CSV table of C-alpha atoms and ligand atoms in Angstrom, one decimal:
chain,number,residue,atom,x,y,z
A,1078,MET,CA,-49.0,-45.8,-24.6
A,1079,THR,CA,-46.0,-48.0,-25.2
A,1080,THR,CA,-42.6,-46.8,-26.3
A,1081,ASP,CA,-42.2,-46.6,-30.0
A,1082,VAL,CA,-39.8,-49.4,-30.7
A,1083,ASN,CA,-39.7,-48.5,-34.4
A,1084,LYS,CA,-37.3,-45.6,-33.7
A,1085,THR,CA,-34.5,-47.4,-35.4
A,1086,ILE,CA,-33.8,-45.9,-38.8
A,1087,THR,CA,-32.4,-48.5,-41.2
A,1088,PRO,CA,-29.4,-47.1,-43.1
A,1089,ASP,CA,-29.7,-46.9,-47.0
A,1090,SER,CA,-27.6,-50.0,-47.3
A,1091,GLY,CA,-30.4,-51.9,-45.5
A,1092,ASN,CA,-27.7,-53.3,-43.2
A,1093,PRO,CA,-28.5,-53.8,-39.5
A,1094,ARG,CA,-27.2,-51.0,-37.3
A,1095,HIS,CA,-26.5,-53.3,-34.5
A,1096,ILE,CA,-25.6,-57.0,-34.7
A,1097,ALA,CA,-25.5,-59.2,-31.5
A,1098,ILE,CA,-23.9,-62.6,-31.7
A,1099,ILE,CA,-23.8,-65.6,-29.3
A,1100,MET,CA,-20.6,-67.2,-30.3
A,1101,ASP,CA,-21.4,-70.8,-29.5
A,1102,GLY,CA,-19.8,-74.2,-30.4
A,1103,ASN,CA,-16.1,-73.8,-29.6
A,1104,GLY,CA,-16.1,-76.8,-27.3
A,1105,ARG,CA,-17.8,-79.1,-29.8
A,1106,TRP,CA,-15.5,-77.9,-32.6
A,1107,ALA,CA,-12.4,-79.0,-30.5
A,1108,GLN,CA,-14.0,-82.2,-29.3
A,1109,ARG,CA,-14.7,-83.3,-32.8
A,1110,ARG,CA,-11.0,-82.9,-33.5
A,1111,MET,CA,-10.1,-84.9,-30.4
A,1112,MET,CA,-8.6,-81.7,-28.9
A,1113,PRO,CA,-9.3,-80.2,-25.5
A,1114,ARG,CA,-12.2,-77.8,-25.4
A,1115,VAL,CA,-9.9,-74.8,-24.7
A,1116,MET,CA,-8.4,-75.2,-28.2
A,1117,GLY,CA,-11.8,-74.4,-29.5
A,1118,HIS,CA,-11.9,-71.2,-27.6
A,1119,ARG,CA,-8.5,-70.3,-29.0
A,1120,ALA,CA,-9.7,-71.0,-32.6
A,1121,GLY,CA,-12.8,-68.9,-31.8
A,1122,VAL,CA,-10.7,-65.8,-31.2
A,1123,LYS,CA,-9.6,-66.0,-34.8
A,1124,THR,CA,-13.3,-65.9,-35.9
A,1125,VAL,CA,-13.8,-62.8,-33.7
A,1126,ARG,CA,-11.0,-61.0,-35.6
A,1127,LYS,CA,-12.6,-61.8,-39.0
A,1128,VAL,CA,-16.1,-60.8,-37.9
A,1129,VAL,CA,-15.0,-57.5,-36.3
A,1130,GLU,CA,-13.0,-56.7,-39.5
A,1131,TYR,CA,-16.0,-57.4,-41.7
A,1132,CYS,CA,-18.5,-55.4,-39.6
A,1133,ALA,CA,-16.0,-52.4,-39.6
A,1134,GLU,CA,-15.7,-52.7,-43.4
A,1135,GLN,CA,-19.5,-52.9,-43.8
A,1136,LYS,CA,-19.9,-49.8,-41.6
A,1137,ILE,CA,-22.1,-51.6,-39.1
A,1138,GLU,CA,-22.5,-49.3,-36.1
A,1139,VAL,CA,-22.5,-51.8,-33.2
A,1140,LEU,CA,-21.3,-55.4,-32.9
A,1141,SER,CA,-22.1,-57.1,-29.6
A,1142,LEU,CA,-20.4,-60.4,-28.8
A,1143,PHE,CA,-21.3,-62.7,-26.0
A,1144,ALA,CA,-18.0,-63.9,-24.7
A,1145,PHE,CA,-18.8,-65.2,-21.2
A,1146,SER,CA,-22.1,-65.5,-19.5
A,1147,SER,CA,-22.9,-65.2,-15.8
A,1148,GLU,CA,-23.7,-68.9,-15.9
A,1149,ASN,CA,-20.4,-69.9,-17.5
A,1150,TRP,CA,-18.7,-69.9,-14.0
A,1151,ARG,CA,-20.4,-73.3,-13.6
A,1152,ARG,CA,-17.9,-74.8,-16.0
A,1153,PRO,CA,-14.8,-76.8,-14.9
A,1154,LYS,CA,-12.3,-74.5,-13.1
A,1155,GLY,CA,-9.6,-75.1,-15.7
A,1156,GLU,CA,-11.8,-74.0,-18.6
A,1157,VAL,CA,-12.9,-70.9,-16.7
A,1158,ASN,CA,-9.3,-70.0,-16.0
A,1159,THR,CA,-8.3,-70.5,-19.6
A,1160,LEU,CA,-11.2,-68.3,-20.8
A,1161,MET,CA,-10.1,-65.5,-18.4
A,1162,GLU,CA,-6.5,-65.8,-19.5
A,1163,LEU,CA,-7.5,-65.8,-23.2
A,1164,PHE,CA,-9.7,-62.7,-22.6
A,1165,MET,CA,-6.9,-60.8,-20.9
A,1166,ALA,CA,-4.3,-61.8,-23.5
A,1167,THR,CA,-6.6,-60.9,-26.4
A,1168,LEU,CA,-7.5,-57.6,-24.8
A,1169,GLN,CA,-3.8,-56.8,-24.5
A,1170,SER,CA,-2.8,-57.9,-28.0
A,1171,GLU,CA,-5.7,-56.4,-29.9
A,1172,VAL,CA,-6.4,-53.1,-28.4
A,1173,ASP,CA,-3.9,-51.1,-30.4
A,1174,LYS,CA,-5.2,-52.6,-33.6
A,1175,LEU,CA,-8.8,-51.8,-32.7
A,1176,ASP,CA,-7.7,-48.3,-31.9
A,1177,GLU,CA,-5.9,-47.9,-35.2
A,1178,ASN,CA,-9.1,-49.0,-37.0
A,1179,ASP,CA,-11.1,-46.3,-35.2
A,1180,ILE,CA,-13.1,-49.0,-33.2
A,1181,ARG,CA,-14.5,-48.1,-29.8
A,1182,LEU,CA,-14.4,-51.0,-27.3
A,1183,ARG,CA,-16.9,-51.5,-24.5
A,1184,ILE,CA,-17.2,-54.3,-22.0
A,1185,ILE,CA,-20.6,-55.0,-20.5
A,1186,GLY,CA,-21.3,-57.3,-17.6
A,1187,GLU,CA,-20.5,-57.6,-13.9
A,1188,LYS,CA,-16.8,-56.6,-14.0
A,1189,THR,CA,-16.3,-56.7,-10.2
A,1190,ALA,CA,-16.1,-60.5,-10.4
A,1191,PHE,CA,-12.8,-60.2,-12.5
A,1192,SER,CA,-9.4,-59.9,-11.0
A,1193,ASP,CA,-8.1,-56.4,-10.3
A,1194,LYS,CA,-5.6,-56.8,-13.0
A,1195,LEU,CA,-8.2,-57.7,-15.6
A,1196,GLN,CA,-10.5,-54.8,-14.4
A,1197,ALA,CA,-7.6,-52.4,-14.9
A,1198,LYS,CA,-6.9,-53.7,-18.4
A,1199,ILE,CA,-10.6,-53.3,-19.3
A,1200,ALA,CA,-10.7,-49.7,-18.0
A,1201,ASP,CA,-7.5,-48.9,-20.0
A,1202,ALA,CA,-8.7,-50.4,-23.2
A,1203,GLU,CA,-12.1,-48.6,-22.9
A,1204,ALA,CA,-10.3,-45.3,-22.2
A,1205,GLN,CA,-7.8,-45.7,-25.1
A,1206,THR,CA,-10.6,-46.2,-27.6
A,1207,ARG,CA,-13.4,-44.1,-26.1
A,1208,ASP,CA,-13.3,-41.3,-28.7
A,1209,ASN,CA,-13.2,-43.5,-31.7
A,1210,LYS,CA,-15.9,-43.0,-34.3
A,1211,GLY,CA,-16.0,-46.2,-36.3
A,1212,LEU,CA,-17.6,-49.5,-35.1
A,1213,THR,CA,-18.5,-49.9,-31.5
A,1214,LEU,CA,-17.5,-53.3,-30.4
A,1215,VAL,CA,-19.3,-54.5,-27.3
A,1216,ILE,CA,-18.0,-57.5,-25.5
A,1217,ALA,CA,-20.4,-59.1,-23.0
A,1218,ALA,CA,-18.3,-60.7,-20.3
A,1219,ASN,CA,-19.8,-62.1,-17.1
A,1220,TYR,CA,-23.0,-60.7,-18.6
A,1221,GLY,CA,-26.5,-61.9,-18.0
A,1222,GLY,CA,-29.7,-60.2,-19.3
A,1223,ARG,CA,-31.3,-60.7,-15.9
A,1224,TRP,CA,-28.3,-59.2,-14.2
A,1225,ASP,CA,-28.5,-56.2,-16.5
A,1226,ILE,CA,-32.2,-55.5,-15.8
A,1227,THR,CA,-31.5,-56.0,-12.0
A,1228,GLN,CA,-28.7,-53.6,-12.0
A,1229,ALA,CA,-30.8,-51.0,-13.8
A,1230,PHE,CA,-33.5,-51.4,-11.2
A,1231,ARG,CA,-30.9,-51.0,-8.4
A,1232,GLN,CA,-29.8,-47.7,-9.9
A,1233,ILE,CA,-33.3,-46.5,-10.3
A,1234,THR,CA,-34.5,-47.4,-6.8
A,1235,ALA,CA,-31.4,-45.7,-5.4
A,1236,LYS,CA,-32.3,-42.6,-7.3
A,1237,ILE,CA,-35.9,-42.8,-6.0
A,1238,ALA,CA,-34.6,-43.3,-2.4
A,1239,ALA,CA,-32.3,-40.2,-2.8
A,1240,GLY,CA,-35.3,-38.2,-4.1
A,1241,GLU,CA,-33.7,-37.7,-7.5
A,1242,LEU,CA,-36.6,-39.6,-9.2
A,1243,GLN,CA,-40.2,-40.2,-8.3
A,1244,ALA,CA,-41.8,-43.7,-8.5
A,1245,ASP,CA,-44.1,-42.3,-11.2
A,1246,ASP,CA,-41.1,-41.5,-13.4
A,1247,LEU,CA,-40.6,-45.2,-14.1
A,1248,THR,CA,-41.1,-45.9,-17.8
A,1249,GLU,CA,-39.8,-48.3,-20.4
A,1250,GLU,CA,-37.5,-45.6,-21.6
A,1251,LEU,CA,-36.1,-44.9,-18.2
A,1252,ILE,CA,-35.3,-48.6,-17.7
A,1253,GLY,CA,-33.6,-48.6,-21.1
A,1254,GLN,CA,-31.5,-45.6,-20.0
A,1255,HIS,CA,-30.1,-47.6,-17.1
A,1256,LEU,CA,-29.2,-50.7,-18.9
A,1257,SER,CA,-25.5,-51.3,-19.8
A,1258,THR,CA,-26.4,-50.6,-23.5
A,1259,ALA,CA,-28.1,-47.3,-22.7
A,1260,ASP,CA,-26.5,-45.2,-25.4
A,1261,LEU,CA,-26.6,-47.8,-28.1
A,1262,PRO,CA,-29.4,-48.7,-30.7
A,1263,GLU,CA,-31.2,-51.9,-29.9
A,1264,PRO,CA,-29.9,-55.0,-31.8
A,1265,ASP,CA,-31.5,-55.4,-35.2
A,1266,LEU,CA,-30.0,-58.8,-35.9
A,1267,PHE,CA,-29.3,-61.5,-33.4
A,1268,ILE,CA,-27.1,-64.4,-34.6
A,1269,ARG,CA,-26.3,-67.6,-32.7
A,1270,SER,CA,-23.8,-70.1,-34.1
A,1271,GLY,CA,-23.5,-73.7,-32.9
A,1272,GLY,CA,-27.0,-74.9,-33.7
A,1273,GLU,CA,-28.8,-74.2,-30.4
A,1274,GLN,CA,-31.9,-72.0,-30.6
A,1275,ARG,CA,-32.0,-70.2,-27.3
A,1276,VAL,CA,-31.1,-66.8,-25.9
A,1277,SER,CA,-29.1,-68.2,-22.9
A,1278,ASN,CA,-29.7,-65.0,-20.8
A,1279,PHE,CA,-28.1,-62.6,-23.4
A,1280,LEU,CA,-29.7,-59.1,-24.0
A,1281,LEU,CA,-33.2,-60.0,-22.7
A,1282,TRP,CA,-34.7,-56.5,-22.7
A,1283,GLN,CA,-32.9,-55.3,-25.7
A,1284,LEU,CA,-33.9,-58.2,-28.0
A,1285,ALA,CA,-37.7,-57.4,-27.8
A,1286,TYR,CA,-37.9,-56.7,-31.6
A,1287,THR,CA,-34.7,-58.1,-32.9
A,1288,GLU,CA,-34.6,-60.5,-35.9
A,1289,PHE,CA,-33.2,-63.9,-35.0
A,1290,TYR,CA,-30.9,-66.0,-37.1
A,1291,PHE,CA,-29.5,-69.4,-36.2
A,1292,THR,CA,-26.8,-71.3,-37.9
A,1293,PRO,CA,-25.5,-74.8,-37.2
A,1294,ALA,CA,-21.9,-73.7,-38.0
A,1295,LEU,CA,-19.7,-74.0,-34.9
A,1296,TRP,CA,-18.1,-70.6,-34.0
A,1297,PRO,CA,-14.6,-71.5,-35.1
A,1298,ASP,CA,-16.0,-72.4,-38.6
A,1299,PHE,CA,-18.2,-69.2,-38.8
A,1300,ASP,CA,-16.8,-66.8,-41.3
A,1301,GLN,CA,-17.4,-63.6,-43.3
A,1302,ALA,CA,-19.5,-65.5,-45.9
A,1303,LEU,CA,-21.8,-66.9,-43.2
A,1304,LEU,CA,-22.1,-63.5,-41.7
A,1305,ALA,CA,-23.0,-62.1,-45.1
A,1306,ASP,CA,-25.7,-64.8,-45.4
A,1307,ALA,CA,-27.2,-63.7,-42.1
A,1308,ILE,CA,-27.2,-60.0,-43.1
A,1309,ASP,CA,-28.8,-61.0,-46.5
A,1310,SER,CA,-31.5,-62.9,-44.6
A,1311,PHE,CA,-32.1,-59.8,-42.4
A,1312,LYS,CA,-32.4,-57.6,-45.5
A,1313,ARG,CA,-35.2,-59.8,-46.9
A,1314,ARG,CA,-37.4,-59.6,-43.8
A,1315,GLN,CA,-40.2,-57.2,-43.2
A,1316,ARG,CA,-40.0,-55.7,-39.7
A,1317,ARG,CA,-43.5,-54.8,-38.6
A,1318,PHE,CA,-43.2,-53.7,-35.0
A,1319,GLY,CA,-46.8,-54.5,-34.4
A,1320,HIS,CA,-48.1,-52.8,-37.6
A,1321,THR,CA,-49.7,-54.7,-40.5
A,1322,GLY,CA,-47.6,-55.6,-43.5
A,1323,GLU,CA,-49.6,-53.1,-45.6
A,1324,GLN,CA,-48.9,-50.3,-43.2
A,1325,VAL,CA,-45.2,-51.0,-43.4
A,1326,ILE,CA,-45.2,-51.0,-47.2
A,1327,LYS,CA,-47.1,-47.7,-47.4
A,1328,LYS,CA,-44.7,-46.0,-45.0
A,1329,SER,CA,-41.5,-46.9,-47.0
B,2216,IPE,C1,-19.0,-70.8,-26.6
B,2216,IPE,O1,-18.7,-72.1,-26.9
B,2216,IPE,C2,-18.0,-70.1,-25.8
B,2216,IPE,C3,-18.3,-69.8,-24.4
B,2216,IPE,C4,-19.4,-70.1,-23.8
B,2216,IPE,C5,-17.3,-69.2,-23.6
B,2216,IPE,P1,-19.0,-73.3,-26.0
B,2216,IPE,O2,-17.8,-73.5,-25.1
B,2216,IPE,O3,-20.2,-73.2,-25.3
B,2216,IPE,O4,-19.0,-74.5,-27.0
B,2216,IPE,P2,-20.0,-75.8,-26.9
B,2216,IPE,O5,-21.4,-75.2,-26.9
B,2216,IPE,O6,-19.7,-76.5,-25.7
B,2216,IPE,O7,-19.7,-76.5,-28.2
B,2217,IPE,C1,-23.9,-68.8,-24.2
B,2217,IPE,O1,-23.3,-70.1,-24.6
B,2217,IPE,C2,-22.8,-68.0,-23.7
B,2217,IPE,C3,-21.7,-67.6,-24.6
B,2217,IPE,C4,-21.6,-67.9,-25.8
B,2217,IPE,C5,-20.7,-66.8,-24.0
B,2217,IPE,P1,-23.5,-71.4,-23.7
B,2217,IPE,O2,-22.9,-72.5,-24.4
B,2217,IPE,O3,-22.9,-71.1,-22.3
B,2217,IPE,O4,-25.1,-71.5,-23.5
B,2217,IPE,P2,-25.9,-72.7,-23.0
B,2217,IPE,O5,-25.5,-73.0,-21.6
B,2217,IPE,O6,-25.7,-73.9,-23.9
B,2217,IPE,O7,-27.3,-72.3,-23.1
B,2218,MG,MG1,-22.2,-73.7,-25.7
């Protein structure tokens, strides 16, 4: 028996419960304007604000944004430093506004790679917004899907070694419960801006039955209308989860 991946209940609005976005194209946006790449990242923060606002208004439950991948350390040092500074500054300037709007902030990824100062800021921001009941905003920073699965296995094997779990207890569900998204519904809609059509080590396990949407728009040019287009496209799709189309029609 496989786990029933069809456990997601689509709200009456037909909206996705969880939207996951790879925010790509900042560098090219800047380069096309003869500006340094980092200007594209600054412009990208403005898009983040608009997208968060729209998802909160539309009563989306979870919005996950890929901000920095475990592979992005390979970029030039200056760009990595600017991205870290931007992350810290944005966290600092936005957290009160998120809190006022009942948004719960979660950072997923290997946080130990960040400076102590940034780790403390992250912990404070998460604590400040923990009890909020509106949109859950997940920021993936120093995140990799393979890292997530590996850290889940490390937790599980430690529990087996300690005698808290038996090897036979290992199921798909148990693995899911040890991922960094354990308490969240799986993404219904995955969006990637910037024209590339790849997953780039984002939520590998969690995307098993997600609907994919790619747009050539560069992230700083992405806006609420383009997000609405992606959601409309999602609403027109038939999610079958292995069933036949006829079975799905009969059930609804
Ligand atoms: C995405 O934009 C932002 C991060 C990876 C941090 P890019 O910086 O990858 O932009 P392009 O793909 O080079 O245009
Ligand atoms: C993926 O974008 C990571 C983020 C958006 C944070 P990249 O631009 O780093 O992906 P690749 O390297 O082109 O696959
Ligand atoms: Mg890119």
